[in-house]
mmCIF file of C-alpha atoms in Angstrom:
data_model
loop_
_atom_site.group_PDB
_atom_site.id
_atom_site.type_symbol
_atom_site.label_atom_id
_atom_site.label_comp_id
_atom_site.label_asym_id
_atom_site.label_seq_id
_atom_site.Cartn_x
_atom_site.Cartn_y
_atom_site.Cartn_z
ATOM 1 C CA MET A 1 -13.684 -11.900 4.738
ATOM 2 C CA SER A 2 -10.650 -13.778 5.570
ATOM 3 C CA SER A 3 -9.879 -17.360 4.187
ATOM 4 C CA ALA A 4 -8.061 -19.194 7.202
ATOM 5 C CA ASN A 5 -9.252 -22.566 8.257
ATOM 6 C CA ILE A 6 -9.451 -22.484 12.173
ATOM 7 C CA SER A 7 -11.282 -25.090 14.450
ATOM 8 C CA ALA A 8 -13.435 -24.059 16.814
ATOM 9 C CA SER A 9 -11.236 -24.990 19.630
ATOM 10 C CA GLU A 10 -8.701 -23.190 17.771
ATOM 11 C CA ARG A 11 -10.621 -19.827 17.576
ATOM 12 C CA ALA A 12 -11.176 -20.323 21.195
ATOM 13 C CA THR A 13 -7.692 -20.149 22.419
ATOM 14 C CA LEU A 14 -6.525 -17.561 20.308
ATOM 15 C CA LEU A 15 -9.350 -15.268 21.368
ATOM 16 C CA HIS A 16 -8.664 -16.216 25.228
ATOM 17 C CA SER A 17 -4.676 -15.586 24.332
ATOM 18 C CA LEU A 18 -5.694 -12.155 22.371
ATOM 19 C CA THR A 19 -7.960 -10.915 25.471
ATOM 20 C CA SER A 20 -7.213 -12.640 28.462
ATOM 21 C CA GLY A 21 -4.358 -11.078 29.802
ATOM 22 C CA SER A 22 -2.931 -7.336 30.174
ATOM 23 C CA ALA A 23 -1.535 -7.576 26.696
ATOM 24 C CA PRO A 24 -2.471 -9.689 23.797
ATOM 25 C CA LEU A 25 -0.457 -12.758 23.674
ATOM 26 C CA ARG A 26 -0.119 -13.014 19.613
ATOM 27 C CA PRO A 27 0.894 -16.764 18.459
ATOM 28 C CA ASP A 28 4.073 -15.288 16.261
ATOM 29 C CA GLY A 29 5.386 -13.126 19.471
ATOM 30 C CA ARG A 30 4.529 -9.885 18.187
ATOM 31 C CA GLY A 31 3.382 -7.265 20.306
ATOM 32 C CA ALA A 32 -0.098 -5.519 19.726
ATOM 33 C CA ARG A 33 1.647 -2.881 18.556
ATOM 34 C CA SER A 34 4.466 -4.836 16.115
ATOM 35 C CA PRO A 35 3.535 -5.024 12.431
ATOM 36 C CA ARG A 36 5.676 -7.857 10.192
ATOM 37 C CA PRO A 37 9.446 -7.330 9.114
ATOM 38 C CA PHE A 38 9.285 -6.154 5.567
ATOM 39 C CA THR A 39 11.421 -5.062 2.547
ATOM 40 C CA VAL A 40 10.985 -2.913 -0.566
ATOM 41 C CA SER A 41 13.055 -2.667 -3.384
ATOM 42 C CA THR A 42 12.534 0.150 -6.326
ATOM 43 C CA GLY A 43 13.596 0.153 -9.801
ATOM 44 C CA VAL A 44 12.198 -3.462 -10.622
ATOM 45 C CA PHE A 45 11.119 -2.675 -13.811
ATOM 46 C CA PRO A 46 13.747 -0.212 -15.285
ATOM 47 C CA GLN A 47 11.533 0.143 -18.363
ATOM 48 C CA CYS A 48 8.608 2.343 -16.080
ATOM 49 C CA ALA A 49 9.112 5.687 -14.799
ATOM 50 C CA GLY A 50 8.607 4.188 -11.214
ATOM 51 C CA SER A 51 8.669 0.751 -9.820
ATOM 52 C CA ALA A 52 8.442 -1.207 -6.381
ATOM 53 C CA ARG A 53 8.629 -4.799 -5.112
ATOM 54 C CA LEU A 54 7.312 -5.431 -1.290
ATOM 55 C CA ILE A 55 7.561 -8.749 0.555
ATOM 56 C CA PHE A 56 6.710 -9.809 3.778
ATOM 57 C CA PRO A 57 9.132 -12.411 4.161
ATOM 58 C CA SER A 58 7.909 -14.402 7.092
ATOM 59 C CA PRO A 59 5.520 -17.169 6.428
ATOM 60 C CA PRO A 60 2.655 -16.810 4.923
ATOM 61 C CA ARG A 61 4.759 -14.761 2.262
ATOM 62 C CA VAL A 62 3.550 -11.727 0.727
ATOM 63 C CA GLU A 63 4.318 -10.275 -2.207
ATOM 64 C CA ILE A 64 3.127 -7.202 -4.218
ATOM 65 C CA VAL A 65 4.709 -5.003 -7.008
ATOM 66 C CA ALA A 66 3.820 -1.801 -8.641
ATOM 67 C CA ALA A 67 4.426 -0.513 -11.600
ATOM 68 C CA VAL A 68 4.223 3.559 -12.926
ATOM 69 C CA ARG A 69 3.339 4.028 -16.751
ATOM 70 C CA PRO A 70 2.990 7.925 -17.520
ATOM 71 C CA SER A 71 1.599 9.355 -20.352
ATOM 72 C CA ILE A 72 0.514 12.731 -21.322
ATOM 73 C CA VAL A 73 -3.342 14.019 -21.566
ATOM 74 C CA MET A 74 -4.868 17.478 -21.702
ATOM 75 C CA GLU A 75 -4.774 19.690 -18.261
ATOM 76 C CA GLY A 76 -8.150 19.026 -16.199
ATOM 77 C CA GLU A 77 -7.959 15.286 -17.251
ATOM 78 C CA THR A 78 -7.399 12.482 -14.151
ATOM 79 C CA ARG A 79 -3.759 12.636 -13.451
ATOM 80 C CA LEU A 80 -3.726 9.707 -11.127
ATOM 81 C CA VAL A 81 -5.590 6.216 -11.999
ATOM 82 C CA LEU A 82 -4.890 2.888 -10.008
ATOM 83 C CA SER A 83 -5.771 -0.481 -11.018
ATOM 84 C CA ALA A 84 -4.768 -3.714 -8.961
ATOM 85 C CA THR A 85 -5.169 -7.388 -10.104
ATOM 86 C CA VAL A 86 -4.666 -10.608 -6.631
ATOM 87 C CA PRO A 87 -3.915 -14.082 -7.804
ATOM 88 C CA PRO A 88 -6.789 -16.258 -8.948
ATOM 89 C CA PRO A 89 -8.542 -17.729 -5.804
ATOM 90 C CA ASN A 90 -8.344 -21.421 -4.796
ATOM 91 C CA SER A 91 -11.146 -23.339 -7.271
ATOM 92 C CA LEU A 92 -12.376 -25.225 -4.624
ATOM 93 C CA SER A 93 -13.643 -21.999 -2.617
ATOM 94 C CA VAL A 94 -15.646 -20.477 -5.445
ATOM 95 C CA GLY A 95 -18.824 -21.534 -6.373
ATOM 96 C CA GLY A 96 -18.335 -24.724 -8.528
ATOM 97 C CA GLY A 97 -14.775 -24.323 -9.074
ATOM 98 C CA THR A 98 -15.702 -23.518 -12.776
ATOM 99 C CA VAL A 99 -12.959 -21.689 -14.878
ATOM 100 C CA ARG A 100 -15.926 -19.342 -15.310
ATOM 101 C CA ASP A 101 -16.355 -18.906 -11.350
ATOM 102 C CA VAL A 102 -12.830 -18.193 -11.268
ATOM 103 C CA ARG A 103 -12.329 -15.609 -13.250
ATOM 104 C CA ARG A 104 -15.465 -13.791 -11.830
ATOM 105 C CA ALA A 105 -14.053 -13.901 -8.681
ATOM 106 C CA ARG A 106 -10.543 -12.955 -9.181
ATOM 107 C CA SER A 107 -12.243 -9.905 -11.746
ATOM 108 C CA ASP A 108 -14.428 -8.968 -8.461
ATOM 109 C CA ALA A 109 -11.525 -9.357 -6.241
ATOM 110 C CA SER A 110 -9.429 -7.029 -8.143
ATOM 111 C CA SER A 111 -11.779 -4.357 -8.951
ATOM 112 C CA ARG A 112 -12.914 -4.079 -5.396
ATOM 113 C CA LEU A 113 -9.447 -3.784 -4.302
ATOM 114 C CA SER A 114 -9.315 -1.431 -6.875
ATOM 115 C CA ARG A 115 -11.430 0.916 -5.550
ATOM 116 C CA LEU A 116 -10.532 0.749 -1.665
ATOM 117 C CA LEU A 117 -6.995 1.654 -2.968
ATOM 118 C CA SER A 118 -8.284 4.784 -4.701
ATOM 119 C CA ASP A 119 -10.579 6.322 -2.100
ATOM 120 C CA LEU A 120 -7.747 5.564 0.242
ATOM 121 C CA LEU A 121 -4.872 6.941 -1.368
ATOM 122 C CA LEU A 122 -5.529 9.176 -4.494
ATOM 123 C CA SER A 123 -8.436 11.340 -3.108
ATOM 124 C CA GLY A 124 -5.698 14.039 -1.571
ATOM 125 C CA VAL A 125 -2.645 13.957 -3.374
ATOM 126 C CA ASP A 126 -1.211 17.189 -4.492
ATOM 127 C CA ASP A 127 -0.709 16.432 -8.240
ATOM 128 C CA SER A 128 -0.111 20.080 -9.046
ATOM 129 C CA CYS A 129 4.150 18.706 -9.705
ATOM 130 C CA LEU A 130 2.161 16.811 -12.534
ATOM 131 C CA SER A 131 1.626 20.053 -14.610
ATOM 132 C CA ILE A 132 2.975 20.870 -18.070
ATOM 133 C CA GLY A 133 2.925 24.149 -19.207
ATOM 134 C CA GLY A 134 -0.815 25.318 -19.463
ATOM 135 C CA ARG A 135 -2.690 23.191 -21.373
ATOM 136 C CA HIS A 136 -1.073 19.226 -20.764
ATOM 137 C CA ALA A 137 0.032 17.201 -17.631
ATOM 138 C CA TRP A 138 0.978 13.906 -17.275
ATOM 139 C CA ARG A 139 -0.811 11.055 -16.140
ATOM 140 C CA LEU A 140 0.376 8.326 -14.065
ATOM 141 C CA SER A 141 -1.205 5.066 -14.399
ATOM 142 C CA ILE A 142 -0.286 2.848 -11.358
ATOM 143 C CA ASP A 143 -0.707 -0.847 -11.782
ATOM 144 C CA VAL A 144 -0.307 -2.908 -8.673
ATOM 145 C CA SER A 145 -0.022 -6.634 -9.218
ATOM 146 C CA VAL A 146 -0.962 -8.885 -6.172
ATOM 147 C CA LEU A 147 1.597 -11.789 -6.588
ATOM 148 C CA SER A 148 1.095 -13.625 -2.780
ATOM 149 C CA THR A 149 -1.482 -13.272 -0.230
ATOM 150 C CA GLY A 150 -0.040 -15.242 1.851
ATOM 151 C CA GLY A 151 -3.345 -17.382 2.013
ATOM 152 C CA GLY A 152 -5.647 -14.018 2.523
ATOM 153 C CA ASN A 153 -7.827 -12.316 0.152
ATOM 154 C CA TRP A 154 -7.847 -9.012 -1.517
ATOM 155 C CA ALA A 155 -8.941 -6.962 2.156
ATOM 156 C CA SER A 156 -5.718 -8.251 3.683
ATOM 157 C CA CYS A 157 -3.137 -6.278 0.917
ATOM 158 C CA ALA A 158 -4.442 -2.707 1.748
ATOM 159 C CA ASP A 159 -1.579 -1.626 3.949
ATOM 160 C CA ALA A 160 1.019 -3.788 2.007
ATOM 161 C CA ALA A 161 -0.270 -2.249 -1.351
ATOM 162 C CA SER A 162 -0.315 1.515 -0.008
ATOM 163 C CA ALA A 163 3.303 1.185 0.919
ATOM 164 C CA THR A 164 4.244 -0.509 -2.476
ATOM 165 C CA VAL A 165 2.605 1.962 -4.385
ATOM 166 C CA TRP A 166 4.422 4.771 -1.951
ATOM 167 C CA ALA A 167 7.412 3.576 -2.908
ATOM 168 C CA ALA A 168 7.223 3.249 -6.411
ATOM 169 C CA LEU A 169 5.579 6.740 -6.700
ATOM 170 C CA GLY A 170 8.311 8.204 -4.388
ATOM 171 C CA SER A 171 10.982 6.817 -6.928
ATOM 172 C CA THR A 172 9.498 7.870 -9.977
ATOM 173 C CA SER A 173 11.513 9.747 -12.546
ATOM 174 C CA LEU A 174 9.656 11.765 -15.421
ATOM 175 C CA PRO A 175 11.505 13.293 -18.805
ATOM 176 C CA ARG A 176 12.409 16.866 -18.338
ATOM 177 C CA THR A 177 10.510 19.551 -20.262
ATOM 178 C CA PHE A 178 11.113 23.189 -21.464
ATOM 179 C CA SER A 179 8.669 25.510 -23.118
ATOM 180 C CA GLY A 180 8.454 25.356 -26.988
ATOM 181 C CA GLY A 181 6.475 27.834 -27.427
ATOM 182 C CA ASP A 182 5.609 31.649 -27.296
ATOM 183 C CA GLY A 183 3.493 33.458 -24.218
ATOM 184 C CA ASN A 184 0.123 33.033 -26.243
ATOM 185 C CA ALA A 185 0.737 29.299 -27.160
ATOM 186 C CA PRO A 186 2.459 27.586 -24.432
ATOM 187 C CA GLU A 187 4.072 24.440 -25.904
ATOM 188 C CA PHE A 188 6.080 22.095 -24.546
ATOM 189 C CA VAL A 189 9.016 19.433 -25.590
ATOM 190 C CA LEU A 190 10.497 16.953 -24.167
ATOM 191 C CA ASP A 191 13.891 17.101 -23.405
ATOM 192 C CA GLY A 192 15.555 13.844 -23.815
ATOM 193 C CA ARG A 193 18.894 14.675 -21.790
ATOM 194 C CA GLY A 194 17.704 13.868 -18.620
ATOM 195 C CA THR A 195 14.970 13.197 -15.790
ATOM 196 C CA ASP A 196 13.392 14.855 -13.120
ATOM 197 C CA SER A 197 13.639 12.858 -10.113
ATOM 198 C CA SER A 198 11.901 15.437 -7.765
ATOM 199 C CA VAL A 199 8.366 14.490 -9.095
ATOM 200 C CA GLY A 200 8.107 11.361 -7.277
ATOM 201 C CA PRO A 201 8.925 12.955 -4.073
ATOM 202 C CA ARG A 202 6.422 15.434 -4.189
ATOM 203 C CA LEU A 203 3.740 12.966 -5.115
ATOM 204 C CA ALA A 204 4.618 10.823 -2.037
ATOM 205 C CA ASP A 205 4.866 13.855 0.542
ATOM 206 C CA SER A 206 1.043 13.741 0.027
ATOM 207 C CA LEU A 207 0.462 10.257 -0.227
ATOM 208 C CA PRO A 208 -1.045 8.753 2.436
ATOM 209 C CA LEU A 209 -0.373 5.261 3.812
ATOM 210 C CA CYS A 210 -2.728 2.761 4.924
ATOM 211 C CA ALA A 211 -2.126 0.465 8.410
ATOM 212 C CA THR A 212 -4.800 -2.404 9.351
ATOM 213 C CA ALA A 213 -6.132 -2.995 13.152
ATOM 214 C CA ALA A 214 -8.120 -6.340 14.129
ATOM 215 C CA THR A 215 -10.212 -5.942 17.093
ATOM 216 C CA VAL A 216 -10.947 -9.383 18.794
ATOM 217 C CA ARG A 217 -13.554 -10.139 21.387
ATOM 218 C CA GLY A 218 -13.125 -13.001 23.986
ATOM 219 C CA ALA A 219 -15.552 -15.490 25.498
ATOM 220 C CA ASP A 220 -15.818 -12.889 28.872
ATOM 221 C CA GLY A 221 -16.727 -9.621 26.357
ATOM 222 C CA ARG A 222 -13.497 -8.271 26.799
ATOM 223 C CA THR A 223 -11.427 -6.885 23.186
ATOM 224 C CA ALA A 224 -8.274 -6.235 21.981
ATOM 225 C CA ALA A 225 -6.801 -4.758 18.907
ATOM 226 C CA VAL A 226 -3.493 -5.594 17.180
ATOM 227 C CA LEU A 227 -2.186 -4.296 14.354
ATOM 228 C CA ASP A 228 -1.151 -5.638 11.165
ATOM 229 C CA PRO A 229 -3.186 -8.802 11.734
ATOM 230 C CA SER A 230 -2.007 -12.411 10.439
ATOM 231 C CA GLU A 231 -4.731 -14.579 8.981
ATOM 232 C CA ASP A 232 -5.995 -16.400 11.797
ATOM 233 C CA GLU A 233 -6.650 -13.133 13.605
ATOM 234 C CA ARG A 234 -8.405 -11.860 11.235
ATOM 235 C CA ALA A 235 -10.292 -15.085 11.205
ATOM 236 C CA VAL A 236 -11.793 -14.311 14.888
ATOM 237 C CA ALA A 237 -11.877 -10.900 14.148
ATOM 238 C CA CYS A 238 -15.323 -9.077 15.211
ATOM 239 C CA GLY A 239 -13.783 -6.101 12.960
ATOM 240 C CA ILE A 240 -11.252 -4.899 10.886
ATOM 241 C CA VAL A 241 -9.965 -1.157 10.561
ATOM 242 C CA VAL A 242 -8.309 0.236 7.875
ATOM 243 C CA VAL A 243 -6.865 3.776 8.791
ATOM 244 C CA ALA A 244 -5.235 6.068 5.492
ATOM 245 C CA VAL A 245 -2.763 8.684 7.406
ATOM 246 C CA SER A 246 -0.728 11.431 5.782
ATOM 247 C CA GLY A 247 2.915 11.996 6.519
ATOM 248 C CA ASP A 248 1.826 14.720 8.997
ATOM 249 C CA GLY A 249 -0.391 12.788 10.918
ATOM 250 C CA MET A 250 -3.625 13.686 9.690
ATOM 251 C CA VAL A 251 -6.427 10.700 8.958
ATOM 252 C CA SER A 252 -7.750 11.161 5.328
ATOM 253 C CA SER A 253 -9.745 7.981 5.315
ATOM 254 C CA VAL A 254 -10.895 5.307 7.407
ATOM 255 C CA LYS A 255 -12.593 2.087 6.128
ATOM 256 C CA THR A 256 -14.376 -0.620 8.662
ATOM 257 C CA LEU A 257 -14.682 -3.988 7.434
ATOM 258 C CA THR A 258 -16.862 -6.674 9.436
ATOM 259 C CA PRO A 259 -15.767 -10.075 8.452
ATOM 260 C CA GLU A 260 -18.666 -12.670 8.411
ATOM 261 C CA GLY A 261 -19.912 -13.543 11.874
ATOM 262 C CA GLY A 262 -17.736 -11.162 13.082
ATOM 263 C CA GLY A 263 -20.766 -9.377 15.052
ATOM 264 C CA GLY A 264 -19.273 -5.301 14.540
ATOM 265 C CA ILE A 265 -17.027 -3.348 16.779
ATOM 266 C CA GLY A 266 -18.125 -0.880 19.418
ATOM 267 C CA THR A 267 -17.086 2.608 19.883
ATOM 268 C CA ALA A 268 -14.609 2.161 22.227
ATOM 269 C CA ALA A 269 -12.594 -1.079 20.442
ATOM 270 C CA TRP A 270 -12.978 1.069 17.370
ATOM 271 C CA GLU A 271 -11.447 3.750 18.326
ATOM 272 C CA GLU A 272 -8.966 1.780 20.205
ATOM 273 C CA ALA A 273 -8.370 0.237 16.285
ATOM 274 C CA VAL A 274 -7.814 3.842 15.022
ATOM 275 C CA GLU A 275 -5.220 4.620 17.266
ATOM 276 C CA ILE A 276 -3.331 1.944 16.809
ATOM 277 C CA ALA A 277 -3.317 1.990 13.179
ATOM 278 C CA VAL A 278 -2.592 5.730 13.039
ATOM 279 C CA ALA A 279 0.492 4.684 15.021
ATOM 280 C CA GLY A 280 1.504 1.762 12.804
ATOM 281 C CA SER A 281 1.150 4.308 9.757
ATOM 282 C CA GLN A 282 3.002 7.434 11.013
ATOM 283 C CA TYR A 283 5.678 4.656 11.728
ATOM 284 C CA PHE A 284 5.712 3.337 8.478
ATOM 285 C CA HIS A 285 5.663 6.173 6.535
ATOM 286 C CA LEU A 286 8.646 7.574 9.128
ATOM 287 C CA THR A 287 10.513 4.186 8.057
ATOM 288 C CA LEU A 288 9.797 4.852 4.260
ATOM 289 C CA VAL A 289 10.799 8.283 4.184
ATOM 290 C CA LYS A 290 14.035 8.213 5.622
ATOM 291 C CA THR A 291 15.200 5.122 3.455
ATOM 292 C CA LEU A 292 13.823 6.126 0.221
ATOM 293 C CA GLU A 293 15.925 10.118 0.819
ATOM 294 C CA LYS A 294 18.824 7.845 1.697
ATOM 295 C CA ASN A 295 18.538 5.639 -1.582
ATOM 296 C CA LEU A 296 17.725 8.775 -4.049
ATOM 297 C CA ALA A 297 21.086 10.812 -2.275
ATOM 298 C CA GLU A 298 22.806 7.575 -3.369
ATOM 299 C CA GLY A 299 21.358 7.058 -6.873
ATOM 300 C CA CYS A 300 21.914 10.912 -7.254
ATOM 301 C CA ASP A 301 25.878 10.274 -6.505
ATOM 302 C CA ASN A 302 26.107 7.284 -8.467
ATOM 303 C CA MET A 303 24.775 9.450 -11.591
ATOM 304 C CA GLU A 304 27.594 11.771 -10.989
ATOM 305 C CA GLU A 305 29.807 9.390 -11.287
ATOM 306 C CA GLY A 306 28.445 7.540 -13.930
ATOM 307 C CA GLU A 307 27.046 4.686 -12.471
ATOM 308 C CA GLY A 308 23.260 5.254 -13.531
ATOM 309 C CA GLY A 309 20.292 6.706 -11.635
ATOM 310 C CA ASN A 310 18.361 6.051 -8.883
ATOM 311 C CA ARG A 311 16.449 2.916 -10.166
ATOM 312 C CA GLY A 312 17.677 -0.510 -8.035
ATOM 313 C CA ALA A 313 17.666 1.517 -5.111
ATOM 314 C CA PHE A 314 16.752 -1.054 -2.164
ATOM 315 C CA LEU A 315 14.869 -0.342 0.534
ATOM 316 C CA GLU A 316 14.573 -2.193 4.010
ATOM 317 C CA GLY A 317 12.421 -1.430 6.982
ATOM 318 C CA SER A 318 11.195 -3.334 10.458
ATOM 319 C CA PHE A 319 8.221 -2.536 12.483
ATOM 320 C CA LEU A 320 9.598 -2.652 16.060
ATOM 321 C CA MET A 321 7.056 -0.887 17.966
ATOM 322 C CA ARG A 322 6.142 -1.786 21.169
#
């Protein structure tokens, strides 16, 4: 599944360094449970109800943006819809390298990432806060654009994309509404005097975050699991686990991906990978929650001072797990 080009000697050296010691020795110096540093900014598209950009600045650079667009639907219709797009692949690595081959590969990868994110993130979200009166509801269309995969493929973006979606939804504000009809025929009216910024945090409360762990197996059969694997680590992995975890630590979904030629993961190695991914997701969630709360509070202060709302708040976090 990885697009990393790695020679046989590099593969053997990397596997040895990851599995031979008491703890994995990773090429970039991170601990087994240490993801890459990241930055997330919200309010990057002021015309949207909510938006965010996530960047892993360390090479290879990963950049993802998400935007939330509201519309009004009838009660009972789908309220949260997610779609994702990925950059076009290198034409030399796709079929015959024709334009049609590249477009087909990009469309397929975008569809697969959209399904993966929808399955991992949206199935258990409490969207009751999107109800309007008794007959209507807000529908939030979440558009995720992967601007750069850092040399990887669509499967390497799940955890970064989930954080971007979380930040975009968490910063979402919707127009205020009030009842405009009688009790027998409840209607609503959009109140142009302000927005409701409580919707976003309420949605984010039940939105899980994803974390990825890769399991590698050395020549002697020893295994090791690492959080947030690099592309080289993905290239030598025998299996990759993507875990979606809610803010209260409950695992909502687990996806196991087997790289081409990976051979699969044994039960003990799979359990270790899930444990590491759960810990990473919880730390990720705690970091984002604290930072978003801080920036929302600062946005409210700015609004009272006449300096605008909570758009454009800046979030910054760093995984420093040992």
